[in-house]
XYZ file of C-alpha atoms in Angstrom:
412
model
C -17.524 12.435 -8.320
C -19.591 15.561 -9.013
C -18.300 18.720 -7.335
C -20.894 21.463 -7.914
C -21.531 21.423 -11.643
C -18.059 20.188 -12.491
C -17.172 16.532 -13.034
C -13.577 16.154 -11.890
C -12.726 13.361 -14.349
C -13.341 12.501 -17.976
C -16.443 10.298 -18.065
C -16.509 7.163 -20.174
C -19.208 6.722 -22.790
C -21.301 4.488 -20.515
C -21.016 6.754 -17.432
C -23.398 9.359 -16.016
C -22.670 12.171 -13.613
C -24.539 11.982 -10.292
C -26.778 14.908 -11.333
C -27.682 13.243 -14.631
C -28.391 10.005 -12.795
C -30.806 11.702 -10.371
C -32.535 13.658 -13.114
C -33.211 10.452 -15.051
C -35.416 9.060 -12.244
C -39.121 8.695 -12.948
C -40.756 10.640 -10.103
C -44.132 8.922 -9.847
C -45.939 9.061 -6.465
C -45.356 5.956 -4.369
C -48.135 3.519 -3.588
C -49.111 2.815 0.005
C -49.014 -0.903 -0.778
C -45.697 -2.738 -0.956
C -45.463 -5.230 -3.794
C -42.402 -7.522 -3.648
C -40.445 -8.263 -6.779
C -39.165 -11.826 -6.989
C -35.675 -12.319 -8.397
C -33.284 -15.286 -8.726
C -30.912 -15.835 -5.807
C -27.927 -14.756 -7.922
C -29.466 -11.341 -8.606
C -27.106 -8.487 -7.752
C -28.276 -6.255 -4.880
C -25.244 -3.977 -4.464
C -21.607 -3.559 -5.492
C -18.680 -3.059 -3.136
C -15.046 -2.308 -3.886
C -12.120 -4.028 -2.224
C -8.350 -3.969 -2.541
C -8.476 -7.704 -1.852
C -5.663 -10.162 -2.344
C -4.004 -8.606 -5.396
C -3.633 -5.026 -4.181
C -5.790 -3.754 -7.066
C -9.336 -2.476 -6.362
C -12.025 -4.946 -7.433
C -15.732 -4.380 -8.047
C -17.548 -7.163 -6.193
C -21.263 -7.816 -6.837
C -23.252 -8.987 -3.830
C -26.199 -11.296 -4.472
C -29.253 -12.103 -2.379
C -27.199 -14.789 -0.630
C -24.812 -12.213 0.825
C -27.241 -10.752 3.413
C -28.252 -14.251 4.498
C -24.621 -15.127 5.080
C -23.992 -11.910 7.034
C -26.960 -12.603 9.303
C -26.054 -16.278 9.763
C -22.562 -15.356 10.974
C -23.946 -12.783 13.411
C -26.509 -15.221 14.806
C -24.080 -18.131 15.172
C -20.956 -16.304 16.372
C -22.122 -13.052 17.991
C -25.454 -14.329 19.351
C -27.374 -11.423 17.801
C -31.085 -11.816 18.544
C -34.361 -9.969 18.983
C -34.024 -7.388 21.751
C -30.346 -6.664 21.143
C -29.135 -3.148 20.381
C -26.306 -3.473 17.873
C -23.746 -0.757 17.109
C -20.621 -0.906 14.951
C -18.652 2.187 13.819
C -18.343 1.738 10.063
C -19.555 3.092 6.745
C -21.363 1.734 3.709
C -18.194 1.767 1.634
C -16.664 -0.938 3.828
C -17.927 -4.529 4.057
C -19.126 -4.052 7.647
C -21.587 -1.327 6.583
C -23.992 -3.509 4.567
C -23.261 -6.480 6.845
C -24.509 -4.535 9.878
C -27.666 -3.398 8.086
C -28.548 -6.866 6.880
C -27.771 -8.736 10.092
C -29.871 -6.375 12.223
C -32.867 -6.600 9.888
C -32.706 -10.399 9.584
C -31.849 -11.185 13.221
C -34.401 -8.741 14.626
C -31.930 -6.520 16.488
C -32.145 -2.736 16.815
C -29.481 -0.901 14.826
C -27.959 2.002 16.762
C -26.715 4.743 14.398
C -24.405 7.524 15.517
C -23.583 10.486 13.281
C -20.049 11.632 13.974
C -16.614 10.337 14.892
C -16.432 7.246 17.142
C -13.201 8.500 18.729
C -14.606 10.859 21.353
C -16.750 11.066 24.482
C -19.885 11.730 22.424
C -19.858 8.293 20.872
C -19.180 6.604 24.202
C -22.126 8.420 25.788
C -24.304 7.388 22.839
C -23.388 3.724 23.463
C -24.391 4.185 27.103
C -27.642 6.069 26.459
C -28.775 3.821 23.601
C -28.348 0.739 25.781
C -26.068 -0.988 23.284
C -25.788 -4.718 24.006
C -23.352 -5.692 21.215
C -20.620 -3.217 20.282
C -18.414 -3.714 17.248
C -14.928 -2.235 17.230
C -11.733 -1.826 15.278
C -8.502 -2.213 17.325
C -7.279 1.276 16.352
C -10.456 2.787 17.784
C -10.067 0.817 21.022
C -6.478 2.054 21.322
C -7.713 5.647 20.915
C -10.418 5.192 23.590
C -7.854 3.804 25.991
C -5.166 6.437 25.389
C -7.503 9.463 25.547
C -9.679 8.132 28.414
C -12.670 9.562 26.527
C -15.102 6.952 27.887
C -14.055 7.351 31.513
C -17.062 7.494 33.839
C -19.502 6.026 31.302
C -21.615 2.947 31.980
C -21.125 0.260 29.331
C -22.292 -2.631 31.497
C -25.300 -3.414 29.286
C -22.882 -4.654 26.630
C -22.986 -8.449 26.616
C -20.252 -8.887 23.991
C -17.926 -6.987 21.698
C -16.961 -7.664 18.104
C -13.552 -6.858 16.645
C -12.316 -6.912 13.071
C -10.236 -5.095 10.487
C -6.827 -5.377 12.174
C -4.809 -7.481 14.568
C -5.941 -6.895 18.134
C -3.678 -5.855 20.980
C -4.139 -8.100 24.013
C -3.717 -5.321 26.590
C -6.227 -3.119 24.760
C -8.696 -6.021 24.592
C -8.360 -6.674 28.316
C -9.034 -2.976 28.993
C -12.104 -2.968 26.709
C -13.539 -6.161 28.173
C -13.188 -4.713 31.685
C -15.709 -1.980 30.775
C -18.470 -4.573 30.724
C -17.802 -7.123 33.476
C -15.095 -8.777 31.323
C -17.590 -9.944 28.739
C -16.137 -11.608 25.623
C -14.627 -9.987 22.543
C -15.509 -12.015 19.456
C -12.818 -11.671 16.800
C -13.778 -12.013 13.144
C -11.810 -11.834 9.915
C -13.212 -12.063 6.423
C -13.511 -10.102 3.244
C -15.767 -8.059 1.005
C -15.784 -10.883 -1.540
C -16.995 -13.297 1.167
C -19.779 -11.090 2.604
C -18.735 -12.539 5.932
C -15.886 -13.749 8.094
C -14.209 -17.066 7.338
C -12.653 -17.297 10.808
C -14.187 -16.168 14.115
C -14.556 -16.618 17.816
C -17.589 -18.363 19.249
C -19.480 -17.903 22.562
C -19.594 -21.696 23.005
C -15.818 -22.148 22.850
C -12.927 -21.085 25.094
C -11.447 -17.778 23.980
C -8.134 -15.965 24.251
C -7.777 -12.242 23.582
C -6.629 -11.402 20.070
C -7.274 -14.887 18.681
C -9.862 -16.831 16.711
C -11.209 -20.164 17.841
C -12.827 -21.678 14.750
C -13.721 -21.467 11.104
C -17.065 -19.705 10.731
C -20.227 -21.767 10.361
C -20.299 -23.804 7.104
C -16.739 -22.722 6.270
C -13.624 -24.822 5.868
C -9.991 -23.881 5.399
C -6.478 -25.261 5.569
C -3.137 -23.587 6.274
C -0.608 -24.061 3.462
C 3.161 -24.269 3.740
C 5.462 -22.456 1.292
C 5.033 -25.304 -1.202
C 1.242 -25.208 -1.058
C 1.002 -28.367 1.042
C -1.640 -28.230 3.806
C -0.418 -28.606 7.366
C -2.186 -31.102 9.558
C -3.737 -30.009 12.865
C -0.465 -28.734 14.304
C 1.155 -25.470 15.340
C 2.154 -23.768 12.107
C 2.215 -20.558 10.061
C 1.173 -20.268 6.426
C -1.214 -18.882 3.856
C -4.869 -19.790 4.282
C -6.693 -21.750 1.588
C -10.495 -21.612 1.748
C -12.772 -24.463 0.752
C -14.510 -23.416 -2.498
C -18.091 -24.121 -1.396
C -18.817 -20.937 0.538
C -22.343 -19.588 0.854
C -22.509 -15.895 0.043
C -19.029 -15.620 -1.481
C -18.483 -13.924 -4.815
C -18.632 -15.877 -8.052
C -17.667 -13.061 -10.409
C -15.992 -9.660 -10.521
C -17.012 -6.718 -12.675
C -13.502 -5.548 -13.519
C -11.322 -8.653 -13.243
C -11.228 -12.380 -13.935
C -12.689 -14.020 -10.818
C -11.046 -17.406 -11.380
C -7.661 -15.840 -11.987
C -7.868 -13.680 -8.857
C -9.148 -16.304 -6.414
C -8.324 -19.734 -7.829
C -5.432 -19.628 -10.313
C -2.326 -21.214 -8.798
C -4.089 -22.528 -5.704
C -3.623 -26.242 -4.903
C -6.172 -29.044 -4.782
C -7.202 -30.494 -1.424
C -9.311 -33.649 -1.146
C -10.693 -33.093 -4.628
C -11.414 -29.401 -4.028
C -9.710 -26.484 -5.756
C -8.911 -24.195 -2.830
C -9.892 -20.527 -2.925
C -7.287 -17.813 -2.345
C -7.862 -15.215 0.362
C -4.377 -13.851 0.988
C -4.070 -14.006 4.782
C -1.115 -15.496 6.621
C -2.429 -17.460 9.608
C -0.746 -18.891 12.659
C -2.201 -21.886 14.486
C -0.967 -21.864 18.091
C -0.025 -24.832 20.239
C -3.332 -24.432 22.083
C -5.330 -24.622 18.852
C -6.189 -20.936 18.520
C -5.651 -18.975 15.326
C -3.944 -15.612 14.793
C -4.158 -13.762 11.479
C -0.669 -12.319 11.137
C -0.548 -10.388 7.885
C -1.430 -10.320 4.202
C 0.379 -12.379 1.623
C 0.727 -9.340 -0.624
C 0.974 -5.592 -0.320
C -2.598 -4.984 0.760
C -2.662 -3.337 4.172
C -5.126 -3.020 7.025
C -4.878 0.598 8.172
C -7.443 1.907 10.634
C -9.462 -1.263 10.133
C -9.885 -0.730 6.399
C -8.129 -2.662 3.673
C -6.171 -0.500 1.294
C -3.335 -1.031 -1.134
C 0.155 0.414 -1.095
C -0.509 1.834 -4.547
C -3.494 3.881 -3.354
C -1.462 5.477 -0.563
C 1.581 6.075 -2.745
C -0.493 7.845 -5.386
C -1.585 10.559 -2.973
C 1.740 10.795 -1.124
C 3.661 11.332 -4.361
C 1.717 14.588 -4.788
C 2.148 15.828 -1.216
C 5.161 18.060 -1.975
C 7.177 19.130 -5.011
C 10.412 17.787 -3.524
C 9.161 14.167 -3.605
C 10.385 11.900 -6.370
C 8.534 8.770 -5.294
C 7.183 7.031 -2.211
C 6.684 3.471 -1.019
C 4.034 2.591 1.560
C 4.250 -0.428 3.827
C 2.645 -1.510 7.072
C 4.358 -3.062 10.064
C 3.047 -4.523 13.287
C 4.345 -2.955 16.534
C 6.934 -5.004 18.397
C 4.459 -5.554 21.278
C 1.619 -6.509 18.921
C -1.503 -4.686 17.821
C -2.819 -2.986 14.683
C -0.589 -2.431 11.683
C 1.130 0.938 11.482
C 1.764 2.875 8.297
C 5.325 3.681 7.231
C 6.254 5.762 4.196
C 9.668 5.483 2.528
C 10.610 8.519 0.431
C 13.106 9.242 -2.337
C 13.597 12.991 -2.792
C 14.314 14.794 -6.033
C 17.967 15.646 -6.575
C 18.996 18.728 -4.607
C 15.823 18.731 -2.479
C 15.798 18.735 1.306
C 12.988 18.332 3.827
C 12.719 16.965 7.366
C 10.999 13.578 7.903
C 8.755 15.074 10.618
C 7.449 17.670 8.168
C 6.791 14.956 5.588
C 4.975 12.935 8.217
C 2.543 15.823 8.773
C 2.149 16.422 5.020
C 1.507 12.747 4.280
C -1.036 12.394 7.091
C -2.977 15.430 5.913
C -2.902 14.310 2.291
C -3.993 10.755 3.054
C -6.741 11.887 5.419
C -8.056 14.345 2.820
C -7.926 11.995 -0.159
C -8.357 8.486 1.214
C -9.627 8.196 4.760
C -9.709 10.672 7.686
C -8.794 7.909 10.151
C -5.535 6.922 8.429
C -2.359 7.990 10.237
C 1.281 7.932 9.157
C 3.426 6.521 11.959
C 6.889 6.551 10.377
C 8.654 8.377 7.538
C 12.100 7.364 6.328
C 14.052 9.168 3.593
C 16.260 6.878 1.479
C 18.463 7.389 -1.561
C 16.762 4.699 -3.650
C 14.337 1.776 -3.392
C 15.287 -1.892 -3.682
C 13.979 -3.278 -6.976
C 13.910 -6.456 -9.012
C 15.722 -6.850 -12.318
C 12.505 -5.801 -14.041
C 12.383 -2.628 -11.884
C 9.521 -3.790 -9.652
C 9.576 -2.258 -6.186
C 10.479 -4.714 -3.414
C 8.211 -3.561 -0.598
C 8.986 -6.784 1.215
C 12.609 -5.662 1.657
C 11.497 -2.265 2.957
C 9.127 -3.971 5.368
C 11.934 -6.155 6.716
C 14.151 -3.081 7.140
C 11.493 -1.264 9.138
C 10.798 -4.303 11.316
C 14.505 -4.572 12.104
C 14.724 -0.864 12.901
C 11.704 -0.992 15.237
C 13.062 -4.098 16.946
C 16.422 -2.369 17.487
C 14.697 0.721 18.928
C 12.738 -1.382 21.405
C 15.919 -2.900 22.800
C 17.577 0.451 23.471
């Protein structure tokens, strides 16, 4: 990133600073006539980064199929059509940013853009005044609206449906949100940057239950795998999802990793198909609904945005001189809802600091360096971290410890 005239990192031979990039443009006057340029369907139109299933950031090229897939999902599952006013708090660095742009253009809806935080009264009034008919949300944002009462007194009754993604939804929060618009539906969706879409969604034509998904998205297939990689039949179960490999709009290559190794290596065959890895743990309920429970690795959904433990730990390690190392995990609240961020800390020998002070330091550091919406919910100081024989950190053990501690607190 260019800060003034100073590039904060050592550029590689093939890199340009932002200023050099802009100065290299050929500033010819534009013609009044638009002339399309025809390209193959696999032509790259933009590149997005995702933590994905391995916990390491991946550079994912989107092709001309990606916008078509985004629009198809919106049309089939959210009933986006000409005359709708569509609004979804997001940014272009997250998968929903380009998805929202493309789906509005291709479905003929009006895109409502708000400059500022979606957490206050100003955004709620904008939704009212713009006549938004489809409002996208992230569960953390809904929780903030409910707790601060910032939309009290506003008229959201023009909203015909809500969308929700990024985290596990809280049923009570969903009921509260739906009540703001005559109890209209909340369509859940869960996907990935590498899919340019959601692989599992709700649907206006099917019965719905708050916080659940009702079906695989249009033209998508998946199975739920047990711990041995064997697909469950249509029964109540919990396991890792395996996607069918034919998936319109999904990535076929990565710019900084081996695509086959990331998404296919080690995945089982199913009816002659080599299943694609996504990394979600899914529960199929007795009633046939689906609940996405967690990730199969250390990638976390914090504030509706996928991030890796490593990214958070890198900034937290530098938050104070007394810190030796940190470990970041996410845990779901005992009563359900979005994942919450917990930081385990090992202090340097002879150092002392209160967990509450660290909590403030970590939140400020993460918000400044990663995302202003991220929040640290718990900080726990420990003497050492559990590790494997090869010295790999066992975040799974820390996660289980925190779950047990939260469960014990809730019973007191």
